[in-house]
Coordinates of C-alpha atoms in Angstrom, one line a residue:
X609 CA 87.5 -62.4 48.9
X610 CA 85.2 -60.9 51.5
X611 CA 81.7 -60.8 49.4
X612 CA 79.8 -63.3 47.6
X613 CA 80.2 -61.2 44.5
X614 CA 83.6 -61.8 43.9
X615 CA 83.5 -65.5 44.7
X616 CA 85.3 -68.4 41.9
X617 CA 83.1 -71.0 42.7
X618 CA 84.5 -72.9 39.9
X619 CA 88.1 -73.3 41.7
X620 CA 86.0 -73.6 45.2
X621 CA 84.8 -76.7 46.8
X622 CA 82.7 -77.6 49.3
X623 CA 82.8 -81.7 51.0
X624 CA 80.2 -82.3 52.7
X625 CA 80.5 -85.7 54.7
X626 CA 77.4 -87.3 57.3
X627 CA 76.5 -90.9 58.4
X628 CA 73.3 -91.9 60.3
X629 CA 72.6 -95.5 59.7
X630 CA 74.9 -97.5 62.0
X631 CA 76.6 -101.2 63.0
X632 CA 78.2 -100.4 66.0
X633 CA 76.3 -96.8 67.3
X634 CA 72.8 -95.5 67.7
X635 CA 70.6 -95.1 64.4
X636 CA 70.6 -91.0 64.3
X637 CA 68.0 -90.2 61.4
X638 CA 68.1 -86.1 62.9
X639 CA 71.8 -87.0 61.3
X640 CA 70.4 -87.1 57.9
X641 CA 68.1 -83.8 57.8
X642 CA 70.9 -82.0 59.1
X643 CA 73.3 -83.2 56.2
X644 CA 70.6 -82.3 54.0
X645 CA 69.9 -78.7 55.6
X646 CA 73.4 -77.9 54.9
X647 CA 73.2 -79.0 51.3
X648 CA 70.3 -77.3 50.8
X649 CA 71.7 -74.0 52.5
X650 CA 74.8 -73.9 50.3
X651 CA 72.6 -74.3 47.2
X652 CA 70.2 -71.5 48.5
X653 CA 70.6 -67.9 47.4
X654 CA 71.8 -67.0 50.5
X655 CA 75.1 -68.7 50.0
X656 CA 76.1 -67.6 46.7
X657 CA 74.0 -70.5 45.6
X658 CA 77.0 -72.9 45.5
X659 CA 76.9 -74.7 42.3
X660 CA 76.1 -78.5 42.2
X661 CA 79.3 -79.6 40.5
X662 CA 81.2 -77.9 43.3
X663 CA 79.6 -79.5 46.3
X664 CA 81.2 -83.5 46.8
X665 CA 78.2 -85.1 48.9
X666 CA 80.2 -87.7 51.2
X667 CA 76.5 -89.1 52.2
X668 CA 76.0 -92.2 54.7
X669 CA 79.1 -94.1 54.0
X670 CA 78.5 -97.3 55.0
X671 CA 82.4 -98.1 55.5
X672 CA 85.4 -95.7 54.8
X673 CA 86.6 -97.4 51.5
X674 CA 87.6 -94.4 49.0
X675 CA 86.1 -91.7 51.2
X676 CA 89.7 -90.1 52.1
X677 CA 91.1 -90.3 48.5
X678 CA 87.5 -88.3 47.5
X679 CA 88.2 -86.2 49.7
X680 CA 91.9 -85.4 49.9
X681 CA 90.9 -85.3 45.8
X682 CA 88.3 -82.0 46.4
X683 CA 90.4 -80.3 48.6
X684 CA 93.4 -80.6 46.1
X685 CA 91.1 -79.2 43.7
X686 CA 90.2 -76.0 45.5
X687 CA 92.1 -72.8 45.0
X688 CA 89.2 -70.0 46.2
X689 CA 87.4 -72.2 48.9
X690 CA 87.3 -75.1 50.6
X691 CA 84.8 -76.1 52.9
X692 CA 84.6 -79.4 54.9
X693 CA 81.4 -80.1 56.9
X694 CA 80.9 -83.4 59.2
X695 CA 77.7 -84.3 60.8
X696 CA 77.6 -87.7 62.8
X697 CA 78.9 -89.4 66.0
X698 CA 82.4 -88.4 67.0
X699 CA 84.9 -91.0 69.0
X700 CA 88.1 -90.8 70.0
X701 CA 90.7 -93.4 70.2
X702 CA 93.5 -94.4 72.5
X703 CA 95.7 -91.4 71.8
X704 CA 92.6 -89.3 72.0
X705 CA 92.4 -88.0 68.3
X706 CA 89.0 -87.5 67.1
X707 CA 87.4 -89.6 64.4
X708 CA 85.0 -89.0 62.2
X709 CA 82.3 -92.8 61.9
X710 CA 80.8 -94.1 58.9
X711 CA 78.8 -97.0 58.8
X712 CA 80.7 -100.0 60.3
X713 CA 83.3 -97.8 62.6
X714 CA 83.8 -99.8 65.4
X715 CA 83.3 -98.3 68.9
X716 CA 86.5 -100.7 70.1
X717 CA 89.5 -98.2 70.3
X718 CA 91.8 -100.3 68.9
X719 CA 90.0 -100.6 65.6
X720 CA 88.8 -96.5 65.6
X721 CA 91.6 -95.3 63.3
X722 CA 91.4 -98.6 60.9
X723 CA 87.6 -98.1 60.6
X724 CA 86.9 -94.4 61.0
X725 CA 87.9 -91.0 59.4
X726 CA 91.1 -89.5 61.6
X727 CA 90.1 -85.5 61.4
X728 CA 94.3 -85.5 61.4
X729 CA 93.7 -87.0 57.7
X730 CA 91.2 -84.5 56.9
X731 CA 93.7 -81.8 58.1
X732 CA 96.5 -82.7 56.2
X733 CA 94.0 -82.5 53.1
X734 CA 93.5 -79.0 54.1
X735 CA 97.1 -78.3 54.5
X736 CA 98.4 -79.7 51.2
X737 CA 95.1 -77.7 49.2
X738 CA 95.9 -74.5 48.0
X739 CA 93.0 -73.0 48.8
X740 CA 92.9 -69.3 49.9
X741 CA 90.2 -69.7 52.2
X742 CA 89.7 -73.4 54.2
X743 CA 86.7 -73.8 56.7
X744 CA 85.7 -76.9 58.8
X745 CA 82.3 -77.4 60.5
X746 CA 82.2 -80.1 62.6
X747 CA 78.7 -81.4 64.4
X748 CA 79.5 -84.1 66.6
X749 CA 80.8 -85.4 69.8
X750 CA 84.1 -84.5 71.2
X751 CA 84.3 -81.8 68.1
X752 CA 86.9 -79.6 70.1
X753 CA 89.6 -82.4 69.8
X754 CA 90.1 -81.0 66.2
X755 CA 92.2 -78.0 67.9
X756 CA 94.1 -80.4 69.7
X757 CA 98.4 -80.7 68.6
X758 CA 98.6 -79.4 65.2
X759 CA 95.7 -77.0 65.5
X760 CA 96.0 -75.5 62.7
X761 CA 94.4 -76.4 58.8
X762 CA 97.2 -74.6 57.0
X763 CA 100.9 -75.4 57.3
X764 CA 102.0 -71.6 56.6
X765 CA 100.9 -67.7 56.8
X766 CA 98.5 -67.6 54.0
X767 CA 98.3 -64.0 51.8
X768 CA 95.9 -61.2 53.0
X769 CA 92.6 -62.0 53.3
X770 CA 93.1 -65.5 53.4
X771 CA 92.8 -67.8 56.6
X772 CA 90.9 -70.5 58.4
X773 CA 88.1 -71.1 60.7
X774 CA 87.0 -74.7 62.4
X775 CA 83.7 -74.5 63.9
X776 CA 82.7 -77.0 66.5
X777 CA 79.6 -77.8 68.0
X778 CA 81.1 -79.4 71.4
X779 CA 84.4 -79.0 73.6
X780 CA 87.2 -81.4 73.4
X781 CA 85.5 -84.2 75.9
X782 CA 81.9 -83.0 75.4
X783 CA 79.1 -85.2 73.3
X784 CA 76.9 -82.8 70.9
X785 CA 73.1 -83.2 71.0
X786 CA 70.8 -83.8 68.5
X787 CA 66.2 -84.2 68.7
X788 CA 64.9 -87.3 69.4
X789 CA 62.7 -89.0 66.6
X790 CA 59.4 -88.0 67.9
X791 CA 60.2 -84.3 67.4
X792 CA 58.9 -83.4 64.2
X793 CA 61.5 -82.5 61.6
X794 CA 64.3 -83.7 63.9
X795 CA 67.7 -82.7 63.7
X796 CA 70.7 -81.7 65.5
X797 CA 70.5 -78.5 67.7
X798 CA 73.7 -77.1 66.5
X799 CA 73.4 -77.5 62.5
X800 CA 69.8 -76.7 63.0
X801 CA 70.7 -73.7 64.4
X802 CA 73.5 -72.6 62.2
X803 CA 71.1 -73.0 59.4
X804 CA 68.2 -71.2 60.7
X805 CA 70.6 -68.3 61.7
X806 CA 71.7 -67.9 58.4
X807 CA 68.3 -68.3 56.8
X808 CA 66.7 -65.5 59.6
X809 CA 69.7 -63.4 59.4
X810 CA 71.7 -61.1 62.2
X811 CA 69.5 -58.1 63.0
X812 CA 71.7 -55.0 63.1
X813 CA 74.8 -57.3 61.8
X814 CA 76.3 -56.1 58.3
X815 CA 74.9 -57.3 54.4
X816 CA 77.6 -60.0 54.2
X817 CA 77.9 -62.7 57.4
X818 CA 81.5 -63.8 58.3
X819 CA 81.0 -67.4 60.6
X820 CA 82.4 -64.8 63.0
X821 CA 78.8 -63.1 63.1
X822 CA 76.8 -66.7 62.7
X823 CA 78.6 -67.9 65.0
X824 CA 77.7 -65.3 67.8
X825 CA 74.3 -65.4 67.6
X826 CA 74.6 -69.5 67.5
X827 CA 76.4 -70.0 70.4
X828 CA 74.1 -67.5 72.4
X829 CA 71.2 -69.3 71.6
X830 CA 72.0 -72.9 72.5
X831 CA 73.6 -71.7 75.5
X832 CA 70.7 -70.2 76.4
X833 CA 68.4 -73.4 75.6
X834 CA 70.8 -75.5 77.7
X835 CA 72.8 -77.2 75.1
X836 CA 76.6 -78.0 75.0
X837 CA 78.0 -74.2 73.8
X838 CA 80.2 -74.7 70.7
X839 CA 84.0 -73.7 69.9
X840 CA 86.1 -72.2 67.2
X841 CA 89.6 -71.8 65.8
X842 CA 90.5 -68.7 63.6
X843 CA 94.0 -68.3 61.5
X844 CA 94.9 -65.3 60.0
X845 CA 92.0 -63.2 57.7
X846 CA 89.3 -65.9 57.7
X847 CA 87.1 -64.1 60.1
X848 CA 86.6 -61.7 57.2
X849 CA 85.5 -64.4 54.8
X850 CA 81.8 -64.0 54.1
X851 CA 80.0 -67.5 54.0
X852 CA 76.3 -65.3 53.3
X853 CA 73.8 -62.6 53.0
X854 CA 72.4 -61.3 55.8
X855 CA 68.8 -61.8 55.4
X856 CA 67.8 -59.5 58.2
X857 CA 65.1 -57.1 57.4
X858 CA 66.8 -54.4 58.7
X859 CA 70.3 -55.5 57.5
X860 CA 71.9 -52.6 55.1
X861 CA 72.3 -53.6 51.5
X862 CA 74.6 -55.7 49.5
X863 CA 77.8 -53.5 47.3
X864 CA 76.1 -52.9 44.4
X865 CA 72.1 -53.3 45.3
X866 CA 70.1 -50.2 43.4
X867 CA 70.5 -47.4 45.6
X868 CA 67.5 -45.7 44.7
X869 CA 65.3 -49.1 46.0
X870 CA 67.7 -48.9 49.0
X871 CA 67.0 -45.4 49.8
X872 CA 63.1 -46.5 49.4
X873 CA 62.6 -49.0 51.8
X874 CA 65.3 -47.1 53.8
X875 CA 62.6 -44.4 53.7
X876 CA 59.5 -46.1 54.1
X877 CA 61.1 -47.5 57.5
X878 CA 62.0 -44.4 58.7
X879 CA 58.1 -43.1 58.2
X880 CA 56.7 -46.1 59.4
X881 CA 58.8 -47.7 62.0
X882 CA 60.1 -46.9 65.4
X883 CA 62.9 -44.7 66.3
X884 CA 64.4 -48.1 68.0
X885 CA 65.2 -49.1 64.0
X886 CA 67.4 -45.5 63.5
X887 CA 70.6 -47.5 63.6
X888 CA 69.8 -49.9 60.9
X889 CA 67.9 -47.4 58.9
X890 CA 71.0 -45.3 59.5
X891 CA 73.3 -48.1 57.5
X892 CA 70.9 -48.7 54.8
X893 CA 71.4 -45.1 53.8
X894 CA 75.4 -45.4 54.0
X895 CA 75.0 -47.9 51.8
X896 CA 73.2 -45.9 49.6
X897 CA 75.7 -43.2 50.0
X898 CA 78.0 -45.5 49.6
X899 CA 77.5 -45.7 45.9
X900 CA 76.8 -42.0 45.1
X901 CA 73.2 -41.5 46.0
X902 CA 72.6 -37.6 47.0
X903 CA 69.4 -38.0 48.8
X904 CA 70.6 -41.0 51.1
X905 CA 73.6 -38.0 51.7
X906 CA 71.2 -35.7 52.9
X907 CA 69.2 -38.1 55.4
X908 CA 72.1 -39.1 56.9
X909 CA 73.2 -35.1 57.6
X910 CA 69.6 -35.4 58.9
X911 CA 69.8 -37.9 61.0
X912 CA 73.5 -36.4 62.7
X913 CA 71.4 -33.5 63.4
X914 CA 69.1 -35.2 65.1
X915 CA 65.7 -34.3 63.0
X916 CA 65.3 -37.3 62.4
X917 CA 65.2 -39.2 65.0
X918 CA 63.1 -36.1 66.6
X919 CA 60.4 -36.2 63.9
X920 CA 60.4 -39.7 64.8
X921 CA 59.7 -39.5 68.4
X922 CA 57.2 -36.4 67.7
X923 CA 59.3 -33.5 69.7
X924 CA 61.2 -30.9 68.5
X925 CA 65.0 -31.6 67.6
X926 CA 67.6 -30.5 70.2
X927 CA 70.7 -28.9 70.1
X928 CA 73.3 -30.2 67.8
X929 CA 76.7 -30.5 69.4
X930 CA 80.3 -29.8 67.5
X931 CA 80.7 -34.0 66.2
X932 CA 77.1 -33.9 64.9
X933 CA 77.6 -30.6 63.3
X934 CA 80.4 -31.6 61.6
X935 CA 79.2 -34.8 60.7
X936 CA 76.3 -33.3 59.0
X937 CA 78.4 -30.9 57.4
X938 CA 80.3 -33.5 55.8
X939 CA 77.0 -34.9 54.4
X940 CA 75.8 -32.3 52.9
X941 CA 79.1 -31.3 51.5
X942 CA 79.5 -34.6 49.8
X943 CA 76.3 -33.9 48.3
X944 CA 76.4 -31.1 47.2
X945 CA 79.9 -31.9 45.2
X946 CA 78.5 -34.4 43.6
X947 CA 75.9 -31.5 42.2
X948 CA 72.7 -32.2 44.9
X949 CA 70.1 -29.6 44.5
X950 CA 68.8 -30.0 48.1
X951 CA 72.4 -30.2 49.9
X952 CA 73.0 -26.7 49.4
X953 CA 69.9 -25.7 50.9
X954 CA 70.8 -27.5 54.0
X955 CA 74.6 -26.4 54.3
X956 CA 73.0 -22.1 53.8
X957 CA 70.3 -23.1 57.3
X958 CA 74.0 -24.6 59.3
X959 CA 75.6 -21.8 57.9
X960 CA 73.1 -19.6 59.1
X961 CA 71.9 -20.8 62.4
X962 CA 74.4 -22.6 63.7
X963 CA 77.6 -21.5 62.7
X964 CA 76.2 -17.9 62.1
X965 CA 78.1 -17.4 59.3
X966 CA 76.0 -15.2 57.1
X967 CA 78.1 -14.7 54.3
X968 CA 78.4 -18.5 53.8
X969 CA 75.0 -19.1 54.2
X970 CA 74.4 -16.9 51.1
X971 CA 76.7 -18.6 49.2
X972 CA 75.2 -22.0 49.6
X973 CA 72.0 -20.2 49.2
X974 CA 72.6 -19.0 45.9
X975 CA 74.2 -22.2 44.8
X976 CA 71.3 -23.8 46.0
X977 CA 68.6 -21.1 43.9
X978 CA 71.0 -21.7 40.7
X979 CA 70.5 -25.7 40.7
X980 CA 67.0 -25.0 41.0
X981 CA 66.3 -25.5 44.4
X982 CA 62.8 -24.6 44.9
X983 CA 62.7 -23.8 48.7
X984 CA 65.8 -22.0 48.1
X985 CA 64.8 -18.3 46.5
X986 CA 62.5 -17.7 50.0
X987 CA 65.2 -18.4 52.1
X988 CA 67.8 -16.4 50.4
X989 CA 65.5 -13.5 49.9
X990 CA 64.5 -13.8 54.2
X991 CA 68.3 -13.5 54.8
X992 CA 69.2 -10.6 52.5
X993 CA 66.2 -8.9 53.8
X994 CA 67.3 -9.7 57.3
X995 CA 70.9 -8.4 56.4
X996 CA 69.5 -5.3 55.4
X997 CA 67.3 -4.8 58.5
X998 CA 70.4 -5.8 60.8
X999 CA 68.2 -8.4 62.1
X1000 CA 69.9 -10.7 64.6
X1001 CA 70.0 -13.6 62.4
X1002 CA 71.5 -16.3 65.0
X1003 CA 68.0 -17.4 66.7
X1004 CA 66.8 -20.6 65.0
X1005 CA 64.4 -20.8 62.7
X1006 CA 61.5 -23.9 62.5
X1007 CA 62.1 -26.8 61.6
X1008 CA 62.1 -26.4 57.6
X1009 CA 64.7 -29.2 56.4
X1010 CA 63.2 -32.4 56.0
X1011 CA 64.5 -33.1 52.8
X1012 CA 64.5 -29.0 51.9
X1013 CA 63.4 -29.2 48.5
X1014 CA 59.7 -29.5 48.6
X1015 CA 59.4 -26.2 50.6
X1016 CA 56.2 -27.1 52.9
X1017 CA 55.1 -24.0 54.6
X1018 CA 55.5 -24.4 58.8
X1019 CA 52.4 -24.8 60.3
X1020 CA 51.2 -21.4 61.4
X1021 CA 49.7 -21.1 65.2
X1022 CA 45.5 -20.9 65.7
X1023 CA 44.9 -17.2 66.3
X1024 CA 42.6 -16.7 69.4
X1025 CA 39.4 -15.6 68.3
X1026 CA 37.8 -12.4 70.5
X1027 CA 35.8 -13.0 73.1
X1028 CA 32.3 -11.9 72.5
X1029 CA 30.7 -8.5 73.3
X1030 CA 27.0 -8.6 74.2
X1031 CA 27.1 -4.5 74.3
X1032 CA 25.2 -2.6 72.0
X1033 CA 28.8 -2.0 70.4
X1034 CA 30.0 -4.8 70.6
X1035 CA 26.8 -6.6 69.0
X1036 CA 27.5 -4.1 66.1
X1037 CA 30.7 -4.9 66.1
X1038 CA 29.9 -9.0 65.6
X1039 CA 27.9 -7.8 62.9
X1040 CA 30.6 -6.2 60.7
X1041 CA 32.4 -8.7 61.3
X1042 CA 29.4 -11.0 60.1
X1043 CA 29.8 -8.8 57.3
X1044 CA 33.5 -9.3 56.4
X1045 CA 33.5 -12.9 56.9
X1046 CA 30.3 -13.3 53.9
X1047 CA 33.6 -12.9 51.2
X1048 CA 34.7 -16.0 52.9
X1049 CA 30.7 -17.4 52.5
X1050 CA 31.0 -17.3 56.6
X1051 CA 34.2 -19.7 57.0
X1052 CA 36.5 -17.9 59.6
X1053 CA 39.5 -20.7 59.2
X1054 CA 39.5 -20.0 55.6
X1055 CA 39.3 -15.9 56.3
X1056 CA 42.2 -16.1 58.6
X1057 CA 44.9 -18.7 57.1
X1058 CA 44.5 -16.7 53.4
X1059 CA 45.3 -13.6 55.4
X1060 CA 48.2 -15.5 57.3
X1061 CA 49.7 -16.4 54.0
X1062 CA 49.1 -12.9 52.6
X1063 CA 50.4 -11.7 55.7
X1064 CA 53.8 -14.0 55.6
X1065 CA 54.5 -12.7 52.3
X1066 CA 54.0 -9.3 53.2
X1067 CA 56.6 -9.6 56.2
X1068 CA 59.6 -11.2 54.0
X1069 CA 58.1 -14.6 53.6
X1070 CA 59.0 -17.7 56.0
X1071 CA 62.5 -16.6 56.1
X1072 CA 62.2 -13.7 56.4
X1073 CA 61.1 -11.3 59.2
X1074 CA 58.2 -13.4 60.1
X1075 CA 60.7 -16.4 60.5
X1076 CA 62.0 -14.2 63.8
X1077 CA 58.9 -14.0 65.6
X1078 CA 57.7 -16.7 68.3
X1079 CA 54.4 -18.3 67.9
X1080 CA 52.7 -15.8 70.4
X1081 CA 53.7 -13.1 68.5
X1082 CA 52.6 -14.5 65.3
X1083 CA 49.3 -14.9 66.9
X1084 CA 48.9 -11.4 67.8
X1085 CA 49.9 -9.8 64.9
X1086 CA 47.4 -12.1 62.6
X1087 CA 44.8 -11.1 64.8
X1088 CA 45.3 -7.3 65.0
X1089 CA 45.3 -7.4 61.1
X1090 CA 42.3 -9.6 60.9
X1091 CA 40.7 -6.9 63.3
X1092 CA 41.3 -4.4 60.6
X1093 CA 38.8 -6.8 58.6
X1094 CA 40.5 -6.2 55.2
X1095 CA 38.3 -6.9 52.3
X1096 CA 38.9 -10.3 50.8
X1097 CA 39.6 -8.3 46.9
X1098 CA 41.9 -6.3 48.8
X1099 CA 43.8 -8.7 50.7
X1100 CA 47.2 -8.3 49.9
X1101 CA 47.4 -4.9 49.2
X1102 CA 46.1 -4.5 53.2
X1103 CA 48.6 -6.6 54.4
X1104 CA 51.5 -4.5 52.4
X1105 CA 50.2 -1.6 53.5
X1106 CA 49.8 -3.6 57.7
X1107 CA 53.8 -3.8 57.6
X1108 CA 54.6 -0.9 56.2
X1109 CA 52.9 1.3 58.4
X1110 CA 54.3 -1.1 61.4
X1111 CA 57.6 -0.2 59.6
X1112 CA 59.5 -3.2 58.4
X1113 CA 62.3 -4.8 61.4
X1114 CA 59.6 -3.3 63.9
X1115 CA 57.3 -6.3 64.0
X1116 CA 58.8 -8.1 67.1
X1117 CA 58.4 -4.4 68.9
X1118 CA 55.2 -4.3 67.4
X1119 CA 53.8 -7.8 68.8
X1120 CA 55.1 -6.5 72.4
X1121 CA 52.8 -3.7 72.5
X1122 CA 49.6 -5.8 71.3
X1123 CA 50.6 -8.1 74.2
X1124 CA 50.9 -5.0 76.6
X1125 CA 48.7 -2.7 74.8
X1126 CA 48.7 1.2 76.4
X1127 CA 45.7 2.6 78.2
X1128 CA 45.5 5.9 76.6
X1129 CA 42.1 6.4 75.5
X1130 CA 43.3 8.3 72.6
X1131 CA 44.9 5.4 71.3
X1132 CA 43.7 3.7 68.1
X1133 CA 44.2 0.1 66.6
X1134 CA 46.2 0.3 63.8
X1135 CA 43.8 -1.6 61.3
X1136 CA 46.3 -2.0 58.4
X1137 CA 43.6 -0.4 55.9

């Protein structure tokens, strides 16, 4: 029983006891809006809700009368849950046991245990229910007590993920604090705490919350605020038990949430938030993964690879080291057996660039193409050519993987632009250009990325040979074919015509000479015409 999903709250109970109005003790109305904040919490979504008809409401006694037979009743009736929750002034008597007041409890030891609520009654209630799970939450003075002797709220080992946890907002001989009246809305700091906690939510914590998590983030806070720091008792599993959902933004998602909204916001966070939220956007994808959802597979082989937490920060992604490799690996492999189009495509690029493993790259490749992949046909066409050309295929190509299956182009570098002439030649020579650029109407930016593109293709496509070539030499090359000034109706036939006189594998050798051109006077430009 570790989720609210699978909870019987029809063989669960949960006693909720609190007194405030007073004989013998301060008046403590914060008392009441506590009790009522707890109420109120176990009927919220959050916890389940609780039903009504399994919450007993032990309210403002104003003497003990039936209160233990009620109670030892609920807990007898319990066979899931049972939770006991106290709020009020603790005392202890003579043999320093704690009791729990109601109304006319009488501060005079010798008349606590005739006039109060031993907690060794309430734990013997606990002991004789047969309840899997038992919980106390205790929010008064001198609340530690109830570990004192017989500790324990079960007489026996229960079964697996059974148990039980006492939570206690004091030590043994410490009082528990509460606001005073003229605080607005005042209550006591540790159910008011507890409360809010659970409402808020643990950031980074999981979608369920054991007390084990609430309680952490509790007891930091009112030590931190100065306020008595609270205590608990665990017994076997019950540190598993999951009392509610974590309402944390950034807290993954329940077993069986929609794991195509999951993957959404999972998304959306990753595109609009900082790289501070990776771990948490990290787990909302598991659990996406978690119940079969391919594309939450992929990000997460994404994010072991570090793109992206790269794309995130706005640099280029690193090196991936052996875990990350293989933990990406495994991503993409899950994916891709559960018949992913896009995991495929990323298993051929590790296969290719990392492990260097060319024939396996093909294969996922090809698997890839044949599911319809379309990124995929461009990439295993640029590694067959490659093949063919004995190309060295291990340098690393851009950044092309985010997500894989939409295929956006990489951005291409700005060619530089000649310097002008103001020589009679070179004056003609603006003016031809002037020429060239009219089947563009005069746009330059639009002349030179049409013949990029036409030039990509021409070289093997983004894959291909042009996929070996740094952005300097990308540069160069565009520019020494836009010299040639092909005619815009001609386009790609010029830029077949560029490579194949440069000779196909020869374009890196080719780049090098533009960059270090020869002073030969006899030597021509080769225009690609």
């Amino acid at each position: 029983m570790t989720d609210l999903a699978h909870r019987d709250y029809s063989r669960s109970r949960a006693i909720l006891m609190g007194t405030w109005d007073y004989t013998d003790f301060d008046q403590v109305p914060a008392v009441r809006r506590s009790f009522h904040r707890m109420r109120n919490l176990l009927l919220d979504p959050v916890c389940g809700p609780w039903p009504k008809d399994s919450i007993v409401e032990l309210g403002n006694r104003p003497t003990l009368g039936t209160t233990q037979v009620e109670l030892i009743n609920a807990l007898l009736e319990a066979t899931d849950v049972a939770f006991f929750y106290y709020v009020g002034h603790g005392i202890y008597d003579h043999r320093e046991r704690l009791c729990l007041t109601v109304g006319d409890t009488r501060r005079d030891s010798n008349y606590t245990t005739a006039t109060g609520l031993l907690f060794e009654t309430v734990r013997d209630a606990f002991r004789a229910s047969r309840a899997a799970v038992k919980i106390a939450v205790l929010d008064c003075c001198y609340a530690g007590l109830a570990t004192e002797e017989y500790g324990r709220l079960s007489a026996g080992r229960l079964p697996p993920v059974s148990g039980t946890y006492l939570l206690m907002s004091s030590s043994a001989f410490e009082t528990s604090w509460y606001e005073t009246e003229p605080a607005a809305d005042a209550q006591t700091y540790f159910t008011r705490t507890l409360v809010d906690t659970v409402h808020t939510g643990v950031r980074g914590g999981p979608p369920g919350l054991t007390f084990d998590h609430i309680f952490g983030v509790v007891a930091d806070q009112l030590v931190e605020n100065g306020r008595p720091e609270p205590g608990r008792r665990i017994d076997d599993h019950a540190a598993g038990w999951v009392f509610a959902r974590n309402n944390a933004p950034d807290a993954p998602p329940e077993p069986g949430a929609d794991p195509d909204a999951v993957y959404r916001e999972a998304y959306r966070k990753e595109t609009e938030e900082g790289v501070e939220q990776l771990p948490s956007i990290a787990a909302e994808y598991r659990g996406a993964a978690a119940a079969g959802h391919t594309p939450s597979m992929n990000r997460l082989g994404q994010i072991a690879e570090g793109r992206v937490q790269a794309r995130m920060q706005g640099v280029e992604p690193g090196p991936v080291d052996g875990k990350a490799l293989l933990q990406a690996t495994q991503w993409y492999t899950k994916a891709s057996e559960a018949g992913d189009s896009v995991a495929p495509l990323h298993l051929g690029q590790l296969y290719e660039e990392q492990y260097e493993d060319q024939e396996q790259a093909l294969y996922w490749y090809a698997l890839a193409v044949r599911r319809g992949n379309s990124a995929a046909p461009e990439r295993l066409a640029g590694l067959e050519q490659r093949i063919r050309l004995g190309i060295d295929a291990s340098r690393r190509t851009a950044d092309t993987s985010d997500e894989g299956d939409e295929g956006d182009e990489v951005a291409e570098p700005e060619p530089r632009v000649p310097a002008e002439d103001s020589s009679l030649a070179g004056l003609a020579a603006q003016a031809t250009r002037r020429r060239w650029l009219a089947d563009w109407d005069g746009d330059e930016s639009l002349a030179l990325t049409q013949s990029l593109d036409l030039l990509i293709d021409a070289c093997g496509g983004t894959y291909g040979e042009w996929s070996e070539l740094d952005e300097r030499e990308r540069g160069l090359i565009l520019r020494n074919f836009a010299d040639g000034l092909p005619p815009r109706m001609d386009l790609a036939a010029a830029a077949r015509r560029y490579h194949e006189t440069v000779g196909p594998g020869n374009l890196r050798t080719h780049a090098a000479a533009l960059r270090h051109p020869r002073t030969d006077p006899d030597r021509t430009t080769n225009r690609g015409r």
